[in-house]
CSV table of C-alpha atoms in Angstrom, one decimal:
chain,number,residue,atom,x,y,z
A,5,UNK,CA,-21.4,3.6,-131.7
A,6,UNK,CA,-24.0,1.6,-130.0
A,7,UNK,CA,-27.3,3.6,-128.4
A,8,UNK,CA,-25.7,2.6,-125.2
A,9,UNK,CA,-22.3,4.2,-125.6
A,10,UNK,CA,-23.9,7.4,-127.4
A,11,UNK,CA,-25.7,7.8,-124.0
A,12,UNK,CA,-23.0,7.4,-121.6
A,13,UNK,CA,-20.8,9.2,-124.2
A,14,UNK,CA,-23.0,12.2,-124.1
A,15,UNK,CA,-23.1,11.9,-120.2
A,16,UNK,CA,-19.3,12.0,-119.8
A,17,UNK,CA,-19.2,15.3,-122.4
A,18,UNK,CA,-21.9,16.6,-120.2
A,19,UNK,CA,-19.7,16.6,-117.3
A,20,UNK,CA,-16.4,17.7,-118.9
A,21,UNK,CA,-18.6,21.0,-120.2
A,22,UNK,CA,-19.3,21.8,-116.6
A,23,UNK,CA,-15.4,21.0,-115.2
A,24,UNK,CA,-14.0,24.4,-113.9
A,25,UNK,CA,-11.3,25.5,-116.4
A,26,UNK,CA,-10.8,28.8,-118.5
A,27,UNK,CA,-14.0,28.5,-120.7
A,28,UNK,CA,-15.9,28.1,-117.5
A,29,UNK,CA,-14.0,31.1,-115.8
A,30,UNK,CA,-14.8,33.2,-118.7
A,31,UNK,CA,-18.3,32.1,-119.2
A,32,UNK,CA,-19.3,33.0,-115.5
A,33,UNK,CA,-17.7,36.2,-116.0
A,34,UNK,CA,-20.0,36.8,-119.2
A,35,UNK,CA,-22.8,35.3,-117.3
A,36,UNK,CA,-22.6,37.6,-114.0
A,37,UNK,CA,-21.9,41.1,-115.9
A,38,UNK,CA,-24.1,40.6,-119.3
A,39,UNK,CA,-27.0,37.7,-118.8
A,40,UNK,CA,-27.0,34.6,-120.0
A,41,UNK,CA,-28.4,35.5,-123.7
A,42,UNK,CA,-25.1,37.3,-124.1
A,43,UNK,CA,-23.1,33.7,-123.5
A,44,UNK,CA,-24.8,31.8,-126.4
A,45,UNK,CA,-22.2,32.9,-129.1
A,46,UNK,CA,-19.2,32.3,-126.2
A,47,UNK,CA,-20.5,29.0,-125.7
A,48,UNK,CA,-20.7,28.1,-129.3
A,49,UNK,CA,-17.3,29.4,-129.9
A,50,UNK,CA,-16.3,27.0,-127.1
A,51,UNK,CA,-17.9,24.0,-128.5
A,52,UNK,CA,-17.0,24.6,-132.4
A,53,UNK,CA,-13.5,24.7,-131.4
A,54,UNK,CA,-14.0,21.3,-129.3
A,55,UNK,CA,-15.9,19.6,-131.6
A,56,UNK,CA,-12.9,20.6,-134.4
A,57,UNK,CA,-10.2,19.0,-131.5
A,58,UNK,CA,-12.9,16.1,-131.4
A,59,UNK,CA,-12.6,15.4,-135.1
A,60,UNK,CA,-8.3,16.1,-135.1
A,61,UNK,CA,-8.7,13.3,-132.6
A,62,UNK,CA,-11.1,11.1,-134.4
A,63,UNK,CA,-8.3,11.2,-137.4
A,64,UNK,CA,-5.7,10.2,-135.4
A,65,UNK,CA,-4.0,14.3,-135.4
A,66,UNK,CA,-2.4,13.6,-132.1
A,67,UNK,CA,0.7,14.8,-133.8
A,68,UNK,CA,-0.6,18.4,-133.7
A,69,UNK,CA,-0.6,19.0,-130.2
A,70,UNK,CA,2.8,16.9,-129.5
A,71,UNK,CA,4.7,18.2,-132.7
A,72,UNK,CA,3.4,21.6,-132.7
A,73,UNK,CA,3.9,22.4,-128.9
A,74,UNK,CA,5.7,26.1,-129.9
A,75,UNK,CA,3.0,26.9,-131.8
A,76,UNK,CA,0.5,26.1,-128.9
A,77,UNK,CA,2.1,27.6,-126.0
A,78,UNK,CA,2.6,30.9,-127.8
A,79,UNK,CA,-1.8,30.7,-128.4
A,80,UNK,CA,-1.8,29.6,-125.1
A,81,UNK,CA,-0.2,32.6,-123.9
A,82,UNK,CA,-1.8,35.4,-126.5
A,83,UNK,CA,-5.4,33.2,-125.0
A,84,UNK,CA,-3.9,34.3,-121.1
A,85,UNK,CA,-2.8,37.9,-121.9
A,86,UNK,CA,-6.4,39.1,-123.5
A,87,UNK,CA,-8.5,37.1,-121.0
A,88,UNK,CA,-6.4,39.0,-118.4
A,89,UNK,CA,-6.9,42.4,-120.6
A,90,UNK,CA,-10.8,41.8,-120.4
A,91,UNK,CA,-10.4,41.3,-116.4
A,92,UNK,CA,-8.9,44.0,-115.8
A,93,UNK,CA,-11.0,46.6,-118.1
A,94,UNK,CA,-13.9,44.6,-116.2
A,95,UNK,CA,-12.5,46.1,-112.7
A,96,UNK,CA,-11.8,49.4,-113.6
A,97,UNK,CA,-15.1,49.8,-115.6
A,98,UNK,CA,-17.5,52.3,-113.6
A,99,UNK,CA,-20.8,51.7,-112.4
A,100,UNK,CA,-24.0,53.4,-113.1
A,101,UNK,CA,-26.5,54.6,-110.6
A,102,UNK,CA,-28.5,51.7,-109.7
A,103,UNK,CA,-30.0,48.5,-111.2
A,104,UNK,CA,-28.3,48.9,-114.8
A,105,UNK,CA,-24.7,47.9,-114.9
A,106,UNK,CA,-22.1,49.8,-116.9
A,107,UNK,CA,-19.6,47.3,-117.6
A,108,UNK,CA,-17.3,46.4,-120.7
A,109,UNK,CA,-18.9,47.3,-124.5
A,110,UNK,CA,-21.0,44.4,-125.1
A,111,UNK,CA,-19.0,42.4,-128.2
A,112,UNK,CA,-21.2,41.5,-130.9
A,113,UNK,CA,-21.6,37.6,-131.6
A,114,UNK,CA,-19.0,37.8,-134.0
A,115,UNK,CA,-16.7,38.8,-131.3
A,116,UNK,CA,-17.9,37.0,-128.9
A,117,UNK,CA,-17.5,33.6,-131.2
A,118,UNK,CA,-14.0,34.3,-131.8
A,119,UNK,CA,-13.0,34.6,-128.2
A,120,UNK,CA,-14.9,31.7,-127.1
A,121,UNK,CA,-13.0,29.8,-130.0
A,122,UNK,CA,-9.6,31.0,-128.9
A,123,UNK,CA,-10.4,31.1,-125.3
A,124,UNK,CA,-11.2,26.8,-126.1
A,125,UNK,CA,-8.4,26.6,-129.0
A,126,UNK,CA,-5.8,27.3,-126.9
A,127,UNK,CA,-5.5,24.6,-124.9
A,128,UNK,CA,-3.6,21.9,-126.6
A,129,UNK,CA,-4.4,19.6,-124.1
A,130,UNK,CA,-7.7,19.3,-125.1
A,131,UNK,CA,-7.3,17.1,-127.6
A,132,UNK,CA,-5.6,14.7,-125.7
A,133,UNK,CA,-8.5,14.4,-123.3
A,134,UNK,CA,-10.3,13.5,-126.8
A,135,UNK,CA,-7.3,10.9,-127.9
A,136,UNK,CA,-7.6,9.5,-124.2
A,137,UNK,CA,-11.3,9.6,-124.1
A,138,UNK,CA,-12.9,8.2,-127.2
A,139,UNK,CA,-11.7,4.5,-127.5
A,140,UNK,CA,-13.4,4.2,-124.4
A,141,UNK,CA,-16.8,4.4,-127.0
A,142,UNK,CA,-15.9,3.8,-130.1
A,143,UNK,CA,-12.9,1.6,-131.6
A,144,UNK,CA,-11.0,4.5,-133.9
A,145,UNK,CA,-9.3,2.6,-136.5
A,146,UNK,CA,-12.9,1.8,-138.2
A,147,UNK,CA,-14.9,5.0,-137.8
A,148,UNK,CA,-17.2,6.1,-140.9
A,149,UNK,CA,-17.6,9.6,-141.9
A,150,UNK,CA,-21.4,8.8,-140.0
A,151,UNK,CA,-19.5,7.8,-136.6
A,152,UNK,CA,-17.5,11.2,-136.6
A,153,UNK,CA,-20.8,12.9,-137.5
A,154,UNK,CA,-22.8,11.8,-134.6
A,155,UNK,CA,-19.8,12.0,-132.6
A,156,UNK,CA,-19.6,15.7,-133.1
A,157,UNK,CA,-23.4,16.6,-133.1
A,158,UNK,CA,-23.6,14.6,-129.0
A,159,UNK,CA,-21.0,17.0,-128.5
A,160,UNK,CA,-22.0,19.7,-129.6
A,161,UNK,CA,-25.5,18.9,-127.4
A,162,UNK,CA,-23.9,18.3,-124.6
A,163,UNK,CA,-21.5,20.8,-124.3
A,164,UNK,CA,-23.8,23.8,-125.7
A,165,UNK,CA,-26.5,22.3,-122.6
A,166,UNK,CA,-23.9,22.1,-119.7
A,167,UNK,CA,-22.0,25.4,-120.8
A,168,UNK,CA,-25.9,27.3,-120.3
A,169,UNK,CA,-27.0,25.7,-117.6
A,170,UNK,CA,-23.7,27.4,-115.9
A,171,UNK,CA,-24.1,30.9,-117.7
A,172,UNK,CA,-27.9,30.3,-116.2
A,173,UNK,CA,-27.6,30.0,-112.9
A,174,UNK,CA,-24.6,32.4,-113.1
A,175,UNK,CA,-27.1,35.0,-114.4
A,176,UNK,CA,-29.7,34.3,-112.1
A,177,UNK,CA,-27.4,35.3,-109.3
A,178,UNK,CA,-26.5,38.6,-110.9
A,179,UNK,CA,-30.6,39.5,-110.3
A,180,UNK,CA,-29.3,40.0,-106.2
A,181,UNK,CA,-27.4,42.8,-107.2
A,182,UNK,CA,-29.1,46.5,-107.0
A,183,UNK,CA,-26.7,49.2,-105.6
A,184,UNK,CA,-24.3,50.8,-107.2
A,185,UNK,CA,-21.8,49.2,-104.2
A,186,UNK,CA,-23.3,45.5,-105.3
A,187,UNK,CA,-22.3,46.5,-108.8
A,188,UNK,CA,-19.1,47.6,-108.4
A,189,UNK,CA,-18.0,44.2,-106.5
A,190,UNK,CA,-20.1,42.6,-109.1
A,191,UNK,CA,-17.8,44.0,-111.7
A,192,UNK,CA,-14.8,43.4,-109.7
A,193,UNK,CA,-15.8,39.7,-108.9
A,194,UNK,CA,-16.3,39.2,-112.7
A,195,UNK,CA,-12.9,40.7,-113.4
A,196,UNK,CA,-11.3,39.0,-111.0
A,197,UNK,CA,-12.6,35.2,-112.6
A,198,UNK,CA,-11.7,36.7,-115.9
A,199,UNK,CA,-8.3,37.4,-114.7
A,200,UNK,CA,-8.0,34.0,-112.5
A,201,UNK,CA,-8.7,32.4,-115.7
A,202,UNK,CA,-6.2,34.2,-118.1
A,203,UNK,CA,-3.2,33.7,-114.8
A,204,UNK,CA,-4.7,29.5,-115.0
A,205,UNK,CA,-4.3,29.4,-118.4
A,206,UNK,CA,-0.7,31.0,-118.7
A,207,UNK,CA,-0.1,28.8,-116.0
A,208,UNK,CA,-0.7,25.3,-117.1
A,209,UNK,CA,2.1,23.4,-118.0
């Protein structure tokens, strides 16, 4: 991969990172009820399970997604019901008496890894973005072990930096909100994306 298609490369992940989907549904969720700090293991859940996609596609797995399409749909679907779960425990969680939400147990990074992974790992159709996407960079029948390497860590940059820049400016808007009223909607926005993302991941075909 030249200098010139690692730059553009690392533009075009950039801007899939910030494409409304799932991850980004959940992430402003995390974002507007816990901070951005709390999205850093989210994100890199996200991104781990992306940059393993990435590889699958590097090695020519296409057959995974196409072959294994049960498999898939039923992660898919296990993905949909707990991001739904989360939304709605989001909503019905009670507010405190001022500036200090009371919302869902904060998840340790542990947790908070594995759902971003899932929330990322169950879309098959990821991988086919990758199959579709890198021979626009790099001709695939003579990558070296050094190709999929830098491959993965531009990746990893880019999707780590557009994925907080989001959960940033997500936070930063969470600062407006003071009364216990503001927190309540607060919550119940959050638990609505959370729950618009678990019905647009059921959802896609």
């Amino acid at each position: 991969m030249s200098l010139e298609s690692a730059l553009t490369f690392f533009v075009a992940i950039f801007i899939f990172a910030i494409t409304p989907g799932p991850g980004i549904f959940a992430l402003l969720a995390r974002a507007l009820v816990s901070g951005a700090r709390d999205c850093i293991a989210l994100a890199l859940g996200m991104t781990i399970s992306d940059i393993l996609y990435l590889i699958f596609a590097c090695l020519g797995l296409a057959a995974i997604a196409k072959n294994w399409g049960e498999v898939f749909t039923v992660i898919r679907f296990a993905g949909a019901a707990y991001l739904i779960y989360l939304g709605v425990t989001m909503w019905c969680t009670p507010v405190g008496d001022g500036f200090t939400p009371q919302v869902v147990k904060r998840m340790s990074p542990a947790a908070s890894f594995l759902q971003g992974f899932l929330i990322s790992a169950s879309n098959p159709k990821v991988i086919l973005f990758y199959i579709a996407f890198l021979p626009t960079f790099m001709d695939l029948t003579v990558l070296s072990v050094q190709d999929i390497a830098l491959a993965a860590v531009l990746t990893l940059t880019a999707l780590m930096l557009g994925l907080m820049l989001i959960a940033g400016m997500a936070a930063r808007a969470r600062r407006y909100f003071r009364s216990p009223a503001a927190m309540r909607g607060l919550n119940r926005s959050a638990g609505s994306i959370m729950v618009g993302a678990g019905a647009f991941l059921a959802a896609k075909s």
